[in-house]
Amino acid sequence: MNRRSFLALAAGGAAVASATALRSGWSAGPRRNISSATTSVVRSKAGVLELDLVAQETAIRIPGTSGRALTYNGLLPGPQIELQPGDAVRIHLHNRLNQPTNLHYHGLHIPPDGTADNVFLRVAPGQQQSYSFSLPANHPAGLFHYHPHHHGTVADQVFGGLGGALLVRGDLDRNPEVQAAQEEVLVLKDLPAANERSGSGVMLGREGSVLSVNGQVNPELQVAAGGLLRLRLLNASNARFWRLALEGHTMHLIATDGGALEEPVPLQELLLVPGERADVLVQVTPKGGRFRLNRLPYRRLGRPGMGGMGMGRAGSSQGQADVIATVTTIGAVAPQPLPQQLLAVEELPSPVRTRRFVMNHGMAPGMGMAFLLNGQSYNHARIDTRVQLGDTEDWELVNTGVMDHPFHLHVNPMQVVSRNDRPEAYRAWRDVVLVRPGETVRVRTRFSDFAGKSVYHCHILDHEELGMMGNILIEG
Ligand code: C2O
Ligand code: CU
Ligand code: CU
């Protein structure tokens, strides 16, 4: 069925097409669809992905902004990269910025050294760096995030616009119900407004007041009434939390940062912290209509339940919702079912050791106010944590401060065991875990496959820059 006949069918009102026919109908013609309208996609071919990425300041057309941003290849967000497990990846980064940069493959399980996920590389202005690695043949499918990671310039560069989505295709994508859904990748990014001073708010973490989805303000997403919509959300912001709800619909979480869940988890709202991703299915109501995807208010400062300071946090009605996208139905399909079962999530063995990481801010020698991990601010020459390749460890992440800190670990994903001793409701792979003031979150991870030096840090990137990062050496 082509687009014309689909539209004719849709115009008939009662007409119901099969999901498969609808999908091919959709993709045949132009549509005002978030991803196809605004995103450039680069897929690997015959096991190889080769791509040039030019980091530079360019003009952007996003209303409300200054009209300039830091981009890859002139695009905001950067091109969407799609890989298959086992692929050979060659990315040539050209630095046309006026400061050093590099690339990080957030969430990928690849080596932390050489020309793979090596965040210690420094690409000077005017230089180029080729990244070359292979994606393990057993790499889980998922949505990942590439962005700069040069300590000292990462927050400015991500806040300035740099970053993009990286999809690994595989296991979960082969689930028949998931496969039948209309898939949309949504890169969520706030940008400073034209009149906003970009230097303020660093202590809390800078937020811009222009909310963009794939580089558009409140784009429209067309779906079929009754159809299944798969939203793959990436928080590509420097510091902003995106607390999301879709009017009139329940979201069913099918995957977190690191891959699939065992079964869908229904959610009325979803909180995405910086660097975090979520994969949700929505059964679009057969009644059809227009539905706002809202960002609900969230305050990152204050202890919950502490005299007024916690007001305005998630759950409070204070503040206004922002409409970040609008879902509009066009035509209808027979209601599509949700999957019952997804994929097994491995239960990690008992930990050989438990470590503690205390997050707070405080005074640091030579830095003034800094953000600290176990009382220390980041030192690139110091190894803070030494672990053995193959070991499973529990890490107790303790927030003794008054601001939220999303804790991120490179290379190896984590599973949350408990939050303030309350066991986590379901098993899931994550690489960013929110730790609220007064909270202790216990996570479990296994240092698999790759030895080398890497980092963990707060993913409010201004906090990372202000010291909340540590070096980990995986010895093997
Ligand atoms: Cu997305 Cu170390 O970062
Ligand atoms: Cu990362
Ligand atoms: Cu933080």
XYZ file of C-alpha atoms and ligand atoms in Angstrom:
481
model
C 0.000 0.000 0.000
C 1.393 3.390 -0.885
C 0.886 6.618 1.031
C -1.931 7.815 -1.224
C -3.996 4.716 -0.717
C -3.234 4.787 2.993
C -4.480 8.356 3.262
C -7.556 7.411 1.273
C -8.169 4.575 3.681
C -7.608 6.832 6.634
C -9.993 9.395 5.234
C -12.643 6.673 5.167
C -12.639 6.842 8.954
C -13.710 3.319 9.796
C -11.010 1.804 7.643
C -8.535 -0.365 9.504
C -5.220 -1.318 7.955
C -2.854 -3.953 9.230
C 0.137 -2.670 11.112
C 2.591 -4.002 8.566
C 0.827 -2.401 5.647
C 0.630 0.815 7.597
C 4.330 0.847 8.267
C 5.238 0.483 4.644
C 2.617 3.088 3.796
C 4.179 5.479 6.238
C 7.707 5.101 5.120
C 6.871 5.529 1.436
C 5.941 9.180 1.504
C 6.998 12.342 3.276
C 5.452 12.706 6.701
C 5.740 15.140 9.513
C 7.308 12.593 11.687
C 9.815 13.620 14.298
C 12.747 11.490 13.311
C 12.423 11.229 9.554
C 11.906 14.968 9.226
C 14.849 16.088 11.286
C 17.407 13.372 11.802
C 20.144 12.160 9.550
C 20.811 8.470 10.050
C 24.104 6.738 9.295
C 23.956 2.930 9.255
C 26.781 0.444 9.088
C 27.049 -1.536 5.847
C 28.395 -5.069 5.542
C 29.775 -4.959 9.072
C 31.511 -1.587 8.771
C 30.577 1.883 9.950
C 32.792 4.619 8.645
C 31.934 8.216 9.427
C 33.529 11.652 9.579
C 32.340 13.844 12.416
C 33.228 17.522 12.256
C 32.801 19.366 15.553
C 32.288 23.055 14.909
C 30.174 26.065 15.753
C 27.439 26.501 13.171
C 24.172 28.292 12.570
C 21.077 26.450 13.760
C 17.428 27.171 13.098
C 15.803 26.630 16.457
C 13.434 29.430 17.416
C 14.252 31.204 20.672
C 17.952 30.332 20.625
C 20.838 32.596 19.682
C 20.933 30.811 16.315
C 24.433 29.424 16.934
C 25.395 26.097 18.479
C 28.163 23.530 18.617
C 27.308 20.742 16.192
C 28.598 17.594 14.545
C 28.432 17.947 10.759
C 26.244 21.013 11.179
C 23.472 18.963 12.773
C 21.814 19.267 16.144
C 21.564 16.600 17.413
C 24.467 14.983 15.576
C 23.797 12.240 13.024
C 22.105 9.149 14.413
C 24.556 6.258 14.226
C 23.178 2.736 13.827
C 25.346 -0.304 14.457
C 24.998 -4.070 14.525
C 26.815 -6.266 17.027
C 30.175 -7.317 15.604
C 30.546 -4.183 13.472
C 33.919 -2.584 12.827
C 33.554 1.087 13.692
C 35.768 3.842 12.308
C 34.887 7.379 13.252
C 37.116 10.269 12.251
C 36.666 13.238 14.554
C 37.722 16.611 13.172
C 38.061 19.336 15.756
C 37.113 22.718 14.328
C 36.291 24.137 17.757
C 38.551 26.600 19.509
C 39.200 24.235 22.413
C 40.214 20.586 22.844
C 37.599 17.878 22.509
C 37.271 14.096 22.075
C 34.564 11.435 21.830
C 32.931 9.160 24.355
C 30.620 6.259 23.492
C 28.342 6.482 26.493
C 26.957 3.079 27.482
C 28.827 0.945 24.968
C 30.648 -2.073 26.337
C 33.944 -1.622 24.493
C 37.572 -1.153 25.631
C 38.294 2.043 27.596
C 41.695 2.556 25.997
C 43.442 2.833 22.630
C 41.163 4.349 20.000
C 37.980 2.908 21.497
C 36.143 4.545 24.439
C 39.242 6.397 25.590
C 38.178 9.608 27.297
C 41.814 10.497 28.064
C 42.545 11.279 24.426
C 42.898 14.982 23.700
C 42.109 16.285 20.249
C 43.503 19.799 19.963
C 41.803 22.499 17.874
C 42.499 21.896 14.181
C 43.496 18.259 14.805
C 41.797 15.053 13.898
C 41.534 11.726 15.699
C 40.397 8.418 14.260
C 38.488 6.097 16.555
C 38.527 2.468 15.635
C 37.021 -0.436 17.548
C 34.774 -3.396 17.035
C 31.482 -3.789 18.775
C 31.373 -7.173 20.563
C 29.322 -9.785 18.706
C 27.184 -10.299 21.829
C 26.583 -6.602 22.480
C 22.997 -5.971 23.599
C 20.723 -3.835 21.455
C 19.966 -0.423 22.825
C 20.107 3.325 22.586
C 23.440 4.885 23.492
C 24.893 8.372 23.359
C 28.027 9.781 21.816
C 29.296 13.072 23.172
C 32.544 14.919 23.949
C 34.364 13.935 27.145
C 37.471 16.061 27.430
C 37.725 16.998 31.114
C 37.587 20.778 31.331
C 35.499 21.312 28.193
C 32.845 18.578 28.315
C 30.113 20.581 30.073
C 30.554 23.631 27.831
C 30.523 21.493 24.716
C 27.491 19.364 25.646
C 25.622 22.449 26.866
C 26.634 24.110 23.598
C 24.918 21.363 21.602
C 27.317 18.483 20.929
C 26.002 14.930 21.162
C 23.976 12.379 19.280
C 22.138 9.073 19.464
C 23.826 5.758 18.749
C 21.604 2.725 18.252
C 22.720 -0.857 18.414
C 20.257 -3.104 16.579
C 19.712 -6.657 17.754
C 17.952 -8.861 20.286
C 15.086 -6.657 21.513
C 14.384 -5.334 18.016
C 13.518 -8.868 16.917
C 10.620 -9.203 19.367
C 7.555 -9.398 17.058
C 5.374 -6.929 18.991
C 8.261 -4.489 19.354
C 9.068 -4.869 15.676
C 5.492 -4.014 14.729
C 5.612 -0.686 16.576
C 6.313 2.674 14.938
C 9.746 3.568 16.261
C 10.807 7.121 17.040
C 14.112 8.198 18.554
C 13.749 11.397 20.578
C 16.894 13.284 21.546
C 15.956 15.669 24.368
C 18.143 18.699 24.679
C 17.743 22.097 26.283
C 19.475 25.081 24.729
C 20.119 28.535 26.115
C 17.664 31.202 24.990
C 19.022 34.121 22.975
C 19.050 36.392 26.020
C 20.309 33.812 28.534
C 23.723 34.306 30.061
C 25.543 31.054 29.478
C 27.873 31.360 32.461
C 25.314 31.353 35.273
C 23.955 28.408 37.210
C 27.084 26.295 37.017
C 26.857 25.194 40.676
C 23.437 23.655 40.234
C 24.215 22.697 36.630
C 23.296 24.888 33.664
C 19.925 24.506 32.001
C 18.693 26.275 28.890
C 15.071 27.324 28.649
C 14.549 26.272 25.022
C 13.431 22.636 25.082
C 14.220 20.829 21.856
C 13.325 17.359 20.620
C 15.561 16.302 17.751
C 16.406 19.960 17.251
C 12.782 21.090 17.005
C 10.524 22.931 19.409
C 7.269 21.055 20.053
C 7.369 18.916 16.903
C 4.351 16.936 15.848
C 4.475 13.185 15.739
C 1.873 11.449 13.588
C 0.769 7.971 14.577
C -2.161 5.723 13.766
C -4.953 5.496 16.325
C -4.787 2.055 17.936
C -1.179 1.616 16.852
C 1.817 0.854 18.979
C 4.337 3.676 19.321
C 7.882 2.977 20.448
C 9.541 6.049 21.906
C 13.278 5.815 22.424
C 14.240 8.713 24.602
C 17.706 10.084 25.238
C 18.414 12.855 27.724
C 21.287 14.642 25.987
C 21.205 17.633 28.353
C 24.041 18.983 30.436
C 21.986 19.135 33.636
C 18.257 19.264 32.945
C 16.074 16.414 34.181
C 13.207 15.454 31.901
C 10.185 14.201 33.850
C 7.802 13.095 31.131
C 4.155 12.158 30.793
C 2.065 11.570 27.684
C -1.469 12.893 28.039
C -4.107 10.175 28.211
C -1.620 7.315 27.877
C 0.384 4.880 29.939
C 3.988 4.297 28.930
C 5.315 0.749 29.099
C 9.026 0.660 29.792
C 10.708 -2.113 27.800
C 14.372 -1.149 28.079
C 16.634 1.058 30.162
C 20.131 2.357 29.395
C 21.785 -0.979 28.903
C 19.083 -3.051 27.263
C 15.817 -4.894 27.578
C 13.781 -5.614 30.694
C 12.224 -9.040 31.312
C 8.702 -7.690 30.862
C 7.135 -4.287 30.227
C 6.712 -2.041 33.267
C 3.741 0.358 33.102
C 4.528 3.976 34.023
C 2.362 7.072 34.277
C 5.459 9.229 34.172
C 9.103 8.746 33.487
C 12.099 10.590 34.889
C 15.168 10.784 32.658
C 18.326 12.188 34.206
C 21.221 13.481 32.065
C 22.778 10.732 29.975
C 19.915 8.345 30.718
C 17.812 6.570 28.080
C 14.440 4.836 28.121
C 12.595 2.717 25.584
C 8.812 2.821 26.044
C 5.809 1.452 24.185
C 2.547 3.368 24.044
C -0.736 1.867 22.886
C -2.243 4.845 21.121
C -5.911 5.137 22.023
C -8.226 3.813 19.273
C -10.332 6.949 19.799
C -7.548 9.064 18.329
C -6.852 12.734 18.987
C -4.028 15.096 19.913
C -1.914 14.399 22.961
C 0.776 16.484 24.566
C 4.052 14.961 25.596
C 4.695 17.050 28.685
C 7.782 17.783 30.661
C 6.603 18.119 34.261
C 8.365 20.379 36.759
C 11.271 18.977 38.705
C 13.591 20.597 41.210
C 17.056 19.175 41.641
C 17.800 20.959 44.880
C 16.647 20.169 48.381
C 16.098 17.227 50.640
C 12.652 15.677 50.315
C 10.586 16.457 53.412
C 12.942 19.149 54.668
C 11.009 22.316 55.622
C 9.903 23.590 52.228
C 13.179 22.953 50.451
C 11.858 19.829 48.814
C 8.860 21.652 47.369
C 8.597 21.466 43.639
C 10.357 18.141 43.325
C 8.775 15.293 41.429
C 5.282 14.654 42.744
C 4.561 18.234 43.608
C 2.091 20.194 41.528
C 4.198 23.358 41.709
C 5.392 24.865 38.480
C 4.145 24.500 34.947
C 4.377 21.668 32.494
C 6.114 22.337 29.181
C 4.788 20.738 26.013
C 7.821 19.202 24.317
C 6.085 17.359 21.471
C 2.562 16.636 20.289
C 1.317 13.221 19.235
C -1.448 13.438 16.621
C -3.346 10.492 15.231
C -3.891 10.037 11.548
C -5.835 7.023 10.367
C -6.360 3.938 12.469
C -5.171 0.376 12.775
C -6.511 -2.622 14.649
C -5.270 -2.236 18.235
C -1.781 -3.701 18.508
C -0.851 -5.821 21.529
C 2.006 -5.213 23.935
C 4.676 -7.883 24.260
C 4.225 -10.084 27.323
C 7.831 -11.191 27.645
C 11.013 -9.451 26.640
C 14.485 -10.787 27.379
C 16.129 -12.441 30.346
C 18.156 -10.032 32.491
C 21.120 -11.845 33.968
C 21.312 -12.078 37.742
C 24.863 -11.149 38.689
C 26.769 -13.372 41.126
C 27.300 -12.265 44.734
C 29.773 -9.416 45.006
C 33.324 -10.103 46.129
C 33.529 -6.649 47.714
C 31.467 -3.600 48.640
C 32.771 -0.070 48.208
C 31.283 3.234 49.227
C 31.185 6.450 47.218
C 30.043 9.553 49.058
C 28.880 12.482 46.953
C 28.696 16.017 48.251
C 30.061 19.461 47.604
C 32.599 21.184 49.794
C 35.841 23.104 49.805
C 38.729 21.603 47.850
C 42.332 22.795 48.059
C 43.063 25.232 45.248
C 39.548 25.005 43.830
C 37.293 26.714 46.354
C 33.828 25.198 46.239
C 34.008 21.874 44.471
C 31.982 18.737 43.968
C 33.559 15.800 45.721
C 33.593 12.024 45.605
C 34.719 10.544 48.921
C 35.904 13.999 49.959
C 38.211 14.469 46.974
C 37.919 16.440 43.782
C 39.046 14.909 40.500
C 42.734 14.490 39.785
C 43.548 13.019 36.384
C 46.791 11.497 37.683
C 45.295 9.669 40.662
C 43.761 6.187 40.542
C 40.836 6.307 42.932
C 39.514 2.792 42.516
C 41.356 -0.397 41.546
C 39.330 -3.455 40.613
C 40.049 -6.894 39.175
C 38.842 -7.876 35.735
C 36.001 -10.386 36.105
C 35.025 -9.363 39.636
C 31.507 -8.485 40.629
C 31.261 -5.650 43.157
C 28.577 -3.762 45.015
C 28.932 -0.016 45.182
C 27.082 1.984 47.767
C 26.377 5.413 46.333
C 25.668 7.848 49.147
C 24.442 11.412 48.658
C 25.066 13.471 51.786
C 24.450 16.797 50.038
C 21.406 18.805 49.004
C 21.465 18.373 45.225
C 20.547 15.399 43.070
C 23.558 13.579 41.583
C 23.120 11.085 38.714
C 26.057 8.677 39.075
C 27.496 7.289 35.841
C 29.995 4.488 35.249
C 31.771 3.925 31.936
C 32.197 0.619 30.061
C 30.284 -1.719 32.412
C 26.565 -1.354 33.146
C 25.143 -1.614 36.661
C 22.040 -3.092 38.258
C 20.359 -1.277 41.126
C 20.061 -3.658 44.089
C 18.312 -1.336 46.544
C 17.575 2.284 47.360
C 17.778 3.135 51.055
C 17.633 -0.630 51.677
C 14.381 -1.025 49.734
C 14.966 -3.737 47.139
C 14.578 -2.570 43.545
C 11.273 -3.718 42.011
C 12.763 -5.214 38.837
C 16.145 -6.077 37.375
C 17.493 -3.694 34.750
C 20.829 -2.686 33.258
C 21.670 0.967 33.790
C 24.691 3.156 33.383
C 23.300 6.288 35.047
C 21.682 6.000 38.474
C 20.082 8.938 40.247
C 21.082 9.364 43.890
C 18.909 11.891 45.702
C 19.956 13.866 48.760
C 19.843 11.629 51.822
C 19.747 8.498 49.692
C 22.001 5.443 49.579
C 21.697 3.463 46.365
C 23.360 0.050 46.157
C 24.380 -0.965 42.644
C 26.059 -4.153 41.402
C 28.402 -4.375 38.467
C 30.813 -6.849 36.925
C 34.034 -5.722 35.299
C 33.774 -7.875 32.199
C 36.036 -8.319 29.215
C 38.042 -5.105 29.204
C 40.930 -4.049 31.410
C 42.151 -0.469 31.508
C 41.600 2.946 32.995
C 38.261 4.673 32.855
C 36.026 6.972 34.905
C 32.840 7.313 36.920
C 31.245 10.668 37.619
C 28.159 12.732 38.218
C 26.400 13.175 34.868
C 25.395 16.714 35.676
C 28.368 17.631 33.576
C 29.016 20.908 35.393
C 29.454 18.828 38.581
C 31.863 16.530 36.769
C 33.899 19.555 35.685
C 33.845 20.898 39.227
C 35.438 17.714 40.536
C 32.825 14.985 40.947
C 34.666 12.313 38.989
C 37.055 9.483 39.815
C 39.435 7.252 37.877
C 38.964 3.507 37.939
C 41.641 1.045 36.887
C 40.423 -2.395 35.862
C 43.407 -4.712 36.303
C 43.495 -7.898 34.347
Cu 27.860 10.424 29.148
Cu 31.325 9.994 31.211
O 29.575 10.270 30.162
Cu 29.559 7.801 29.711
Cu 25.990 16.132 40.586
